[in-house]
């Protein structure tokens, strides 16, 4: 998982980066609030961050407040690093939008535990978001397929009926056969769409994404 | 058995028309109903052994209709034909008493096979 650190002090930043990398995080290190803000605007930005309170320019609480004001689609878990540990300051930090704070000098065990809480929270939120998306996809897919299958049934039925009463091998018979084959393909597609069981997308034009019907509809046996 | 009668319940006119044509052309006597309520009225006056029911009907749905028919006439063979398929519904259909389940667009030869199979079964039951 990616983690952003915003810390102006080179020594502290280097130590923090080393520790977090050792724990398996992909660290994006920034030296001040502006740089951190810019990193959060990238696509696929980190969702977890350790932010120093005191930084030149944009400080930690301001960064937190600005990020919260963005009404972002992704969940952020922001940990403020503070040498101030007076109660009001902690309240100010949390009210600015931080989820958690760690007082300097911090103990590695405490840092690890708090970062892990953040990671767990983000994973849960991401899973929840995926489930909500899936729910929307399923409802939409179900509604469209149902509406589509009704006219499809009459087109398919009537063409089959025509085929039954037609002499095989005639040019019209062949044409109708082609029509029928096309309808069957659409029918297979609507059946597949209705079997969508998970949110699985694939890249489409202009960086947009579309549902991968083939993969998302594959039924995974759960045991009767 | 004297007549091979089939009752078809579907809320869409074109589909009812299509069923009528296909089953009639294979020698069956077809009656259609546009709702579960209409089907129940028809059944009060006439006995049908084989039925094809759409699941998504305006008032009472096909599952409940099947359940009621199987309660009042246990020997009836009902087939579900639905445009809204999911694994969950297949389970529900079996539980409601449906013999089999077809998803739209269903192939007519599958439906004709199902009808033939149902009447063979009924003949056998009657000779018992």
mmCIF file of C-alpha atoms in Angstrom:
data_model
loop_
_atom_site.group_PDB
_atom_site.id
_atom_site.type_symbol
_atom_site.label_atom_id
_atom_site.label_comp_id
_atom_site.label_asym_id
_atom_site.label_seq_id
_atom_site.Cartn_x
_atom_site.Cartn_y
_atom_site.Cartn_z
ATOM 1 C CA UNK A 1 0.000 0.000 0.000
ATOM 2 C CA UNK A 2 1.143 3.532 -0.790
ATOM 3 C CA UNK A 3 1.834 5.945 2.047
ATOM 4 C CA UNK A 4 2.627 9.625 1.759
ATOM 5 C CA UNK A 5 4.883 11.424 4.184
ATOM 6 C CA UNK A 6 5.010 15.196 4.467
ATOM 7 C CA UNK A 7 7.939 16.306 6.594
ATOM 8 C CA UNK A 8 10.210 19.301 6.067
ATOM 9 C CA UNK A 9 13.046 18.090 8.254
ATOM 10 C CA UNK A 10 15.376 16.022 6.081
ATOM 11 C CA UNK A 11 16.641 13.752 8.868
ATOM 12 C CA UNK A 12 13.159 12.988 10.223
ATOM 13 C CA UNK A 13 11.850 12.430 6.679
ATOM 14 C CA UNK A 14 14.687 10.033 5.807
ATOM 15 C CA UNK A 15 14.185 8.006 8.995
ATOM 16 C CA UNK A 16 10.419 7.859 8.518
ATOM 17 C CA UNK A 17 10.834 6.824 4.900
ATOM 18 C CA UNK A 18 13.280 4.055 5.854
ATOM 19 C CA UNK A 19 11.030 2.651 8.585
ATOM 20 C CA UNK A 20 7.855 2.665 6.485
ATOM 21 C CA UNK A 21 9.643 1.106 3.507
ATOM 22 C CA UNK A 22 10.959 -1.623 5.781
ATOM 23 C CA UNK A 23 7.375 -2.357 6.845
ATOM 24 C CA UNK A 24 6.444 -2.897 3.219
ATOM 25 C CA UNK A 25 4.829 0.415 2.335
ATOM 26 C CA UNK A 26 5.468 2.175 -0.950
ATOM 27 C CA UNK A 27 6.569 5.570 0.354
ATOM 28 C CA UNK A 28 5.958 8.858 -1.415
ATOM 29 C CA UNK A 29 8.096 11.419 0.430
ATOM 30 C CA UNK A 30 7.293 15.129 0.225
ATOM 31 C CA UNK A 31 9.047 18.050 1.955
ATOM 32 C CA UNK A 32 6.158 20.436 2.585
ATOM 33 C CA UNK A 33 2.393 20.960 2.492
ATOM 34 C CA UNK A 34 2.264 22.202 -1.117
ATOM 35 C CA UNK A 35 4.264 19.273 -2.418
ATOM 36 C CA UNK A 36 2.063 16.851 -0.484
ATOM 37 C CA UNK A 37 -1.081 18.565 -1.807
ATOM 38 C CA UNK A 38 0.194 18.168 -5.378
ATOM 39 C CA UNK A 39 0.914 14.464 -4.783
ATOM 40 C CA UNK A 40 -2.663 13.980 -3.552
ATOM 41 C CA UNK A 41 -3.987 15.395 -6.847
ATOM 42 C CA UNK A 42 -2.299 12.716 -8.952
ATOM 43 C CA UNK A 43 -4.340 9.770 -10.216
ATOM 44 C CA UNK A 44 -3.929 6.753 -7.985
ATOM 45 C CA UNK A 45 -2.780 9.003 -5.124
ATOM 46 C CA UNK A 46 -1.918 7.453 -1.752
ATOM 47 C CA UNK A 47 -4.795 7.071 0.699
ATOM 48 C CA UNK A 48 -2.641 6.842 3.795
ATOM 49 C CA UNK A 49 -0.452 9.713 5.019
ATOM 50 C CA UNK A 50 1.800 10.753 7.875
ATOM 51 C CA UNK A 51 1.866 14.558 7.953
ATOM 52 C CA UNK A 52 4.050 16.776 10.093
ATOM 53 C CA UNK A 53 2.187 19.513 11.920
ATOM 54 C CA UNK A 54 4.762 22.274 11.522
ATOM 55 C CA UNK A 55 5.890 22.871 7.976
ATOM 56 C CA UNK A 56 6.844 26.062 6.118
ATOM 57 C CA UNK A 57 4.022 27.306 3.886
ATOM 58 C CA UNK A 58 1.020 25.033 4.194
ATOM 59 C CA UNK A 59 1.115 23.331 7.594
ATOM 60 C CA UNK A 60 -0.274 19.913 8.492
ATOM 61 C CA UNK A 61 -3.721 20.953 9.772
ATOM 62 C CA UNK A 62 -4.244 23.234 6.737
ATOM 63 C CA UNK A 63 -3.349 20.388 4.383
ATOM 64 C CA UNK A 64 -5.816 18.114 6.201
ATOM 65 C CA UNK A 65 -8.567 20.755 6.017
ATOM 66 C CA UNK A 66 -7.999 21.404 2.311
ATOM 67 C CA UNK A 67 -8.054 17.684 1.534
ATOM 68 C CA UNK A 68 -11.311 17.208 3.443
ATOM 69 C CA UNK A 69 -12.854 20.166 1.636
ATOM 70 C CA UNK A 70 -12.160 18.424 -1.658
ATOM 71 C CA UNK A 71 -14.943 15.878 -1.090
ATOM 72 C CA UNK A 72 -12.739 13.218 -2.620
ATOM 73 C CA UNK A 73 -14.035 9.909 -3.897
ATOM 74 C CA UNK A 74 -11.224 7.958 -2.231
ATOM 75 C CA UNK A 75 -10.971 7.481 1.516
ATOM 76 C CA UNK A 76 -7.983 9.185 3.117
ATOM 77 C CA UNK A 77 -6.502 8.257 6.458
ATOM 78 C CA UNK A 78 -4.394 11.165 7.724
ATOM 79 C CA UNK A 79 -2.045 10.881 10.677
ATOM 80 C CA UNK A 80 -0.667 14.138 12.090
ATOM 81 C CA UNK A 81 2.810 14.129 13.522
ATOM 82 C CA UNK A 82 3.100 16.666 16.290
ATOM 83 C CA UNK A 83 5.575 17.824 18.856
ATOM 84 C CA UNK A 84 2.793 19.765 20.520
ATOM 85 C CA UNK A 85 0.831 17.510 22.757
ATOM 86 C CA UNK A 86 -1.398 19.933 24.517
ATOM 87 C CA UNK A 87 -5.001 18.913 24.465
ATOM 88 C CA UNK A 88 -6.397 21.862 22.500
ATOM 89 C CA UNK A 89 -3.882 21.326 19.723
ATOM 90 C CA UNK A 90 -4.852 17.714 19.368
ATOM 91 C CA UNK A 91 -8.477 18.788 19.133
ATOM 92 C CA UNK A 92 -7.548 21.416 16.501
ATOM 93 C CA UNK A 93 -5.722 18.778 14.451
ATOM 94 C CA UNK A 94 -8.566 16.297 14.592
ATOM 95 C CA UNK A 95 -11.112 18.981 13.763
ATOM 96 C CA UNK A 96 -9.044 20.032 10.774
ATOM 97 C CA UNK A 97 -9.658 16.536 9.411
ATOM 98 C CA UNK A 98 -6.859 14.337 10.738
ATOM 99 C CA UNK A 99 -7.909 10.820 11.724
ATOM 100 C CA UNK A 100 -5.126 10.263 14.194
ATOM 101 C CA UNK A 101 -2.065 11.933 15.683
ATOM 102 C CA UNK A 102 1.291 10.792 16.949
ATOM 103 C CA UNK A 103 3.383 12.913 19.315
ATOM 104 C CA UNK A 104 7.044 13.364 18.671
ATOM 105 C CA UNK A 105 9.307 11.800 19.715
ATOM 106 C CA UNK A 106 7.351 8.715 18.722
ATOM 107 C CA UNK A 107 7.973 5.114 19.500
ATOM 108 C CA UNK A 108 8.276 2.840 16.434
ATOM 109 C CA UNK A 109 5.825 0.338 17.849
ATOM 110 C CA UNK A 110 3.196 3.032 18.284
ATOM 111 C CA UNK A 111 3.801 4.399 14.777
ATOM 112 C CA UNK A 112 3.456 0.950 13.295
ATOM 113 C CA UNK A 113 0.248 0.232 15.197
ATOM 114 C CA UNK A 114 -1.363 3.536 14.176
ATOM 115 C CA UNK A 115 -0.341 3.204 10.536
ATOM 116 C CA UNK A 116 -1.734 -0.334 10.525
ATOM 117 C CA UNK A 117 -5.064 0.908 11.864
ATOM 118 C CA UNK A 118 -5.140 3.351 8.946
ATOM 119 C CA UNK A 119 -4.309 0.630 6.457
ATOM 120 C CA UNK A 120 -7.068 -1.590 7.832
ATOM 121 C CA UNK A 121 -9.555 1.264 7.702
ATOM 122 C CA UNK A 122 -8.714 2.066 4.085
ATOM 123 C CA UNK A 123 -8.953 -1.562 3.043
ATOM 124 C CA UNK A 124 -12.380 -1.844 4.657
ATOM 125 C CA UNK A 125 -13.583 1.375 3.032
ATOM 126 C CA UNK A 126 -12.280 0.304 -0.361
ATOM 127 C CA UNK A 127 -14.021 -3.039 -0.043
ATOM 128 C CA UNK A 128 -17.244 -1.332 0.953
ATOM 129 C CA UNK A 129 -16.975 1.043 -2.009
ATOM 130 C CA UNK A 130 -16.426 -1.899 -4.345
ATOM 131 C CA UNK A 131 -19.495 -3.599 -2.942
ATOM 132 C CA UNK A 132 -21.578 -0.472 -3.443
ATOM 133 C CA UNK A 133 -20.370 -0.194 -7.007
ATOM 134 C CA UNK A 134 -21.183 -3.845 -7.590
ATOM 135 C CA UNK A 135 -24.650 -3.333 -6.190
ATOM 136 C CA UNK A 136 -25.219 -0.487 -8.649
ATOM 137 C CA UNK A 137 -23.841 -2.526 -11.519
ATOM 138 C CA UNK A 138 -26.057 -5.479 -10.665
ATOM 139 C CA UNK A 139 -29.217 -3.409 -10.431
ATOM 140 C CA UNK A 140 -28.493 -1.663 -13.690
ATOM 141 C CA UNK A 141 -27.532 -4.877 -15.467
ATOM 142 C CA UNK A 142 -30.629 -6.667 -14.221
ATOM 143 C CA UNK A 143 -32.965 -3.911 -15.321
ATOM 144 C CA UNK A 144 -31.424 -3.527 -18.784
ATOM 145 C CA UNK A 145 -31.309 -7.251 -19.428
ATOM 146 C CA UNK A 146 -34.873 -7.777 -18.402
ATOM 147 C CA UNK A 147 -36.084 -5.025 -20.719
ATOM 148 C CA UNK A 148 -33.864 -6.342 -23.497
ATOM 149 C CA UNK A 149 -34.874 -9.972 -23.117
ATOM 150 C CA UNK A 150 -38.559 -9.285 -23.658
ATOM 151 C CA UNK A 151 -38.280 -7.947 -27.232
ATOM 152 C CA UNK A 152 -35.437 -10.390 -27.828
ATOM 153 C CA UNK A 153 -37.782 -13.264 -27.023
ATOM 154 C CA UNK A 154 -40.302 -12.207 -29.632
ATOM 155 C CA UNK A 155 -37.655 -11.557 -32.309
ATOM 156 C CA UNK A 156 -35.983 -14.875 -31.582
ATOM 157 C CA UNK A 157 -39.282 -16.753 -31.333
ATOM 158 C CA UNK A 158 -40.775 -15.370 -34.513
ATOM 159 C CA UNK A 159 -37.615 -15.953 -36.519
ATOM 160 C CA UNK A 160 -37.471 -19.532 -35.260
ATOM 161 C CA UNK A 161 -41.103 -19.922 -36.209
ATOM 162 C CA UNK A 162 -40.346 -18.649 -39.726
ATOM 163 C CA UNK A 163 -37.414 -21.043 -40.005
ATOM 164 C CA UNK A 164 -39.616 -23.972 -39.056
ATOM 165 C CA UNK A 165 -41.960 -23.240 -41.959
ATOM 166 C CA UNK A 166 -39.274 -22.461 -44.507
ATOM 167 C CA UNK A 167 -37.610 -24.730 -46.999
ATOM 168 C CA UNK A 168 -34.022 -25.296 -45.910
ATOM 169 C CA UNK A 169 -31.240 -24.216 -48.231
ATOM 170 C CA UNK A 170 -33.069 -21.283 -49.845
ATOM 171 C CA UNK A 171 -31.320 -17.881 -49.772
ATOM 172 C CA UNK A 172 -33.951 -16.502 -47.393
ATOM 173 C CA UNK A 173 -33.511 -19.445 -45.088
ATOM 174 C CA UNK A 174 -29.794 -18.704 -44.899
ATOM 175 C CA UNK A 175 -30.401 -15.008 -44.243
ATOM 176 C CA UNK A 176 -32.832 -15.799 -41.492
ATOM 177 C CA UNK A 177 -30.371 -18.276 -40.036
ATOM 178 C CA UNK A 178 -27.838 -15.434 -39.788
ATOM 179 C CA UNK A 179 -30.378 -13.200 -38.075
ATOM 180 C CA UNK A 180 -31.179 -15.976 -35.637
ATOM 181 C CA UNK A 181 -27.468 -16.511 -34.894
ATOM 182 C CA UNK A 182 -27.093 -12.806 -34.139
ATOM 183 C CA UNK A 183 -30.038 -12.881 -31.768
ATOM 184 C CA UNK A 184 -28.571 -15.889 -30.009
ATOM 185 C CA UNK A 185 -25.351 -13.984 -29.464
ATOM 186 C CA UNK A 186 -27.208 -11.102 -27.881
ATOM 187 C CA UNK A 187 -29.111 -13.618 -25.766
ATOM 188 C CA UNK A 188 -25.865 -15.202 -24.550
ATOM 189 C CA UNK A 189 -24.609 -11.738 -23.700
ATOM 190 C CA UNK A 190 -27.654 -10.769 -21.631
ATOM 191 C CA UNK A 191 -27.423 -14.101 -19.792
ATOM 192 C CA UNK A 192 -23.795 -13.408 -19.034
ATOM 193 C CA UNK A 193 -24.525 -9.870 -17.878
ATOM 194 C CA UNK A 194 -27.153 -11.140 -15.482
ATOM 195 C CA UNK A 195 -24.592 -13.476 -13.963
ATOM 196 C CA UNK A 196 -22.258 -10.632 -13.017
ATOM 197 C CA UNK A 197 -21.148 -11.440 -9.523
ATOM 198 C CA UNK A 198 -18.293 -9.076 -8.942
ATOM 199 C CA UNK A 199 -16.979 -5.707 -9.931
ATOM 200 C CA UNK A 200 -14.350 -6.299 -12.541
ATOM 201 C CA UNK A 201 -13.490 -3.601 -15.023
ATOM 202 C CA UNK A 202 -11.155 -3.338 -17.974
ATOM 203 C CA UNK A 203 -9.581 -0.267 -19.602
ATOM 204 C CA UNK A 204 -11.582 1.438 -22.307
ATOM 205 C CA UNK A 205 -11.070 4.539 -24.458
ATOM 206 C CA UNK A 206 -9.714 7.769 -22.942
ATOM 207 C CA UNK A 207 -8.668 6.201 -19.661
ATOM 208 C CA UNK A 208 -12.274 5.354 -18.829
ATOM 209 C CA UNK A 209 -13.193 1.889 -17.670
ATOM 210 C CA UNK A 210 -15.937 -0.525 -18.642
ATOM 211 C CA UNK A 211 -17.147 -3.667 -16.920
ATOM 212 C CA UNK A 212 -15.388 -6.798 -18.108
ATOM 213 C CA UNK A 213 -18.501 -8.887 -18.720
ATOM 214 C CA UNK A 214 -16.567 -12.066 -19.413
ATOM 215 C CA UNK A 215 -14.610 -11.976 -16.161
ATOM 216 C CA UNK A 216 -17.257 -10.399 -13.965
ATOM 217 C CA UNK A 217 -19.880 -12.977 -14.957
ATOM 218 C CA UNK A 218 -17.763 -16.025 -14.351
ATOM 219 C CA UNK A 219 -19.573 -18.013 -11.725
ATOM 220 C CA UNK A 220 -17.390 -19.185 -8.902
ATOM 221 C CA UNK A 221 -18.691 -22.371 -7.417
ATOM 222 C CA UNK A 222 -19.440 -21.849 -3.753
ATOM 223 C CA UNK A 223 -20.586 -25.393 -3.101
ATOM 224 C CA UNK A 224 -24.236 -26.382 -3.004
ATOM 225 C CA UNK B 1 -55.860 -37.763 -23.069
ATOM 226 C CA UNK B 2 -58.307 -36.031 -25.375
ATOM 227 C CA UNK B 3 -56.720 -32.628 -25.975
ATOM 228 C CA UNK B 4 -53.235 -31.346 -25.400
ATOM 229 C CA UNK B 5 -53.962 -28.011 -23.821
ATOM 230 C CA UNK B 6 -51.340 -25.489 -22.789
ATOM 231 C CA UNK B 7 -51.826 -22.328 -20.741
ATOM 232 C CA UNK B 8 -49.317 -19.547 -21.318
ATOM 233 C CA UNK B 9 -49.041 -16.573 -18.945
ATOM 234 C CA UNK B 10 -47.016 -13.542 -20.062
ATOM 235 C CA UNK B 11 -47.746 -9.859 -19.747
ATOM 236 C CA UNK B 12 -46.377 -9.028 -23.176
ATOM 237 C CA UNK B 13 -48.779 -9.377 -26.077
ATOM 238 C CA UNK B 14 -46.166 -10.150 -28.748
ATOM 239 C CA UNK B 15 -44.782 -12.983 -26.684
ATOM 240 C CA UNK B 16 -48.228 -14.455 -26.043
ATOM 241 C CA UNK B 17 -48.889 -14.285 -29.786
ATOM 242 C CA UNK B 18 -45.599 -16.005 -30.531
ATOM 243 C CA UNK B 19 -46.304 -18.814 -28.029
ATOM 244 C CA UNK B 20 -49.785 -19.311 -29.472
ATOM 245 C CA UNK B 21 -48.419 -19.690 -32.968
ATOM 246 C CA UNK B 22 -45.616 -22.046 -32.109
ATOM 247 C CA UNK B 23 -47.606 -24.360 -29.855
ATOM 248 C CA UNK B 24 -50.635 -24.369 -32.197
ATOM 249 C CA UNK B 25 -48.447 -25.224 -35.158
ATOM 250 C CA UNK B 26 -47.275 -28.271 -33.225
ATOM 251 C CA UNK B 27 -50.804 -29.404 -32.557
ATOM 252 C CA UNK B 28 -51.410 -28.043 -29.081
ATOM 253 C CA UNK B 29 -54.442 -26.067 -27.990
ATOM 254 C CA UNK B 30 -53.193 -22.837 -26.521
ATOM 255 C CA UNK B 31 -54.843 -20.397 -24.167
ATOM 256 C CA UNK B 32 -53.022 -17.272 -23.060
ATOM 257 C CA UNK B 33 -53.391 -15.013 -20.030
ATOM 258 C CA UNK B 34 -51.797 -11.616 -19.442
ATOM 259 C CA UNK B 35 -51.641 -11.843 -15.667
ATOM 260 C CA UNK B 36 -51.653 -14.306 -12.789
ATOM 261 C CA UNK B 37 -55.144 -13.116 -11.845
ATOM 262 C CA UNK B 38 -56.454 -13.867 -15.343
ATOM 263 C CA UNK B 39 -54.799 -17.280 -15.266
ATOM 264 C CA UNK B 40 -56.492 -18.128 -11.967
ATOM 265 C CA UNK B 41 -59.893 -17.168 -13.436
ATOM 266 C CA UNK B 42 -59.292 -19.377 -16.463
ATOM 267 C CA UNK B 43 -58.299 -22.281 -14.230
ATOM 268 C CA UNK B 44 -61.520 -22.003 -12.240
ATOM 269 C CA UNK B 45 -63.457 -23.056 -15.349
ATOM 270 C CA UNK B 46 -61.044 -25.248 -17.204
ATOM 271 C CA UNK B 47 -58.363 -27.786 -16.348
ATOM 272 C CA UNK B 48 -54.860 -27.367 -17.767
ATOM 273 C CA UNK B 49 -52.030 -29.805 -17.193
ATOM 274 C CA UNK B 50 -49.152 -27.952 -18.801
ATOM 275 C CA UNK B 51 -48.303 -24.284 -18.305
ATOM 276 C CA UNK B 52 -45.592 -21.833 -19.225
ATOM 277 C CA UNK B 53 -45.366 -18.925 -16.812
ATOM 278 C CA UNK B 54 -43.441 -15.686 -17.051
ATOM 279 C CA UNK B 55 -41.956 -14.850 -13.647
ATOM 280 C CA UNK B 56 -42.195 -11.092 -13.800
ATOM 281 C CA UNK B 57 -45.929 -10.416 -13.953
ATOM 282 C CA UNK B 58 -47.658 -7.131 -13.067
ATOM 283 C CA UNK B 59 -49.500 -8.062 -9.867
ATOM 284 C CA UNK B 60 -48.951 -11.543 -8.495
ATOM 285 C CA UNK B 61 -45.594 -12.863 -9.764
ATOM 286 C CA UNK B 62 -44.985 -16.168 -11.522
ATOM 287 C CA UNK B 63 -43.414 -17.809 -8.475
ATOM 288 C CA UNK B 64 -46.486 -17.188 -6.312
ATOM 289 C CA UNK B 65 -48.792 -18.174 -9.166
ATOM 290 C CA UNK B 66 -46.938 -21.482 -9.555
ATOM 291 C CA UNK B 67 -47.094 -22.099 -5.824
ATOM 292 C CA UNK B 68 -50.859 -21.542 -5.827
ATOM 293 C CA UNK B 69 -51.462 -23.704 -8.912
ATOM 294 C CA UNK B 70 -49.393 -26.548 -7.473
ATOM 295 C CA UNK B 71 -51.330 -26.296 -4.220
ATOM 296 C CA UNK B 72 -54.752 -26.401 -5.936
ATOM 297 C CA UNK B 73 -53.796 -28.745 -8.788
ATOM 298 C CA UNK B 74 -50.734 -30.749 -7.714
ATOM 299 C CA UNK B 75 -50.437 -32.710 -10.966
ATOM 300 C CA UNK B 76 -49.893 -29.625 -13.100
ATOM 301 C CA UNK B 77 -46.526 -29.286 -14.827
ATOM 302 C CA UNK B 78 -45.358 -25.679 -14.822
ATOM 303 C CA UNK B 79 -42.396 -24.242 -16.683
ATOM 304 C CA UNK B 80 -40.853 -20.880 -15.848
ATOM 305 C CA UNK B 81 -39.761 -18.591 -18.675
ATOM 306 C CA UNK B 82 -38.058 -15.474 -17.471
ATOM 307 C CA UNK B 83 -36.178 -12.474 -18.699
ATOM 308 C CA UNK B 84 -34.692 -11.908 -15.284
ATOM 309 C CA UNK B 85 -32.438 -14.830 -14.553
ATOM 310 C CA UNK B 86 -30.225 -15.302 -11.575
ATOM 311 C CA UNK B 87 -29.109 -18.326 -9.629
ATOM 312 C CA UNK B 88 -31.230 -17.226 -6.732
ATOM 313 C CA UNK B 89 -34.367 -17.421 -8.839
ATOM 314 C CA UNK B 90 -33.573 -20.919 -10.077
ATOM 315 C CA UNK B 91 -33.556 -22.103 -6.489
ATOM 316 C CA UNK B 92 -36.822 -20.255 -5.852
ATOM 317 C CA UNK B 93 -38.420 -21.773 -8.939
ATOM 318 C CA UNK B 94 -37.654 -25.313 -7.871
ATOM 319 C CA UNK B 95 -38.980 -24.601 -4.434
ATOM 320 C CA UNK B 96 -42.215 -23.124 -5.851
ATOM 321 C CA UNK B 97 -42.762 -26.314 -7.844
ATOM 322 C CA UNK B 98 -41.561 -25.452 -11.338
ATOM 323 C CA UNK B 99 -40.532 -28.436 -13.440
ATOM 324 C CA UNK B 100 -37.867 -26.508 -15.320
ATOM 325 C CA UNK B 101 -36.662 -23.029 -16.029
ATOM 326 C CA UNK B 102 -35.917 -21.221 -19.288
ATOM 327 C CA UNK B 103 -34.306 -17.848 -19.683
ATOM 328 C CA UNK B 104 -35.427 -15.436 -22.372
ATOM 329 C CA UNK B 105 -34.699 -15.448 -25.207
ATOM 330 C CA UNK B 106 -35.653 -19.127 -24.946
ATOM 331 C CA UNK B 107 -35.332 -21.325 -28.001
ATOM 332 C CA UNK B 108 -38.666 -22.575 -29.300
ATOM 333 C CA UNK B 109 -37.346 -26.073 -29.826
ATOM 334 C CA UNK B 110 -36.460 -26.194 -26.117
ATOM 335 C CA UNK B 111 -39.986 -25.083 -25.227
ATOM 336 C CA UNK B 112 -41.533 -27.593 -27.627
ATOM 337 C CA UNK B 113 -39.350 -30.359 -26.188
ATOM 338 C CA UNK B 114 -40.479 -29.350 -22.715
ATOM 339 C CA UNK B 115 -44.155 -29.464 -23.742
ATOM 340 C CA UNK B 116 -43.744 -32.877 -25.406
ATOM 341 C CA UNK B 117 -41.921 -34.194 -22.363
ATOM 342 C CA UNK B 118 -44.662 -32.921 -20.031
ATOM 343 C CA UNK B 119 -47.457 -34.575 -22.007
ATOM 344 C CA UNK B 120 -45.576 -37.883 -22.192
ATOM 345 C CA UNK B 121 -45.262 -37.787 -18.427
ATOM 346 C CA UNK B 122 -48.946 -36.981 -17.927
ATOM 347 C CA UNK B 123 -50.002 -39.796 -20.274
ATOM 348 C CA UNK B 124 -47.939 -42.185 -18.187
ATOM 349 C CA UNK B 125 -49.495 -40.918 -14.948
ATOM 350 C CA UNK B 126 -52.985 -41.317 -16.368
ATOM 351 C CA UNK B 127 -52.383 -44.921 -17.451
ATOM 352 C CA UNK B 128 -51.104 -45.894 -14.039
#
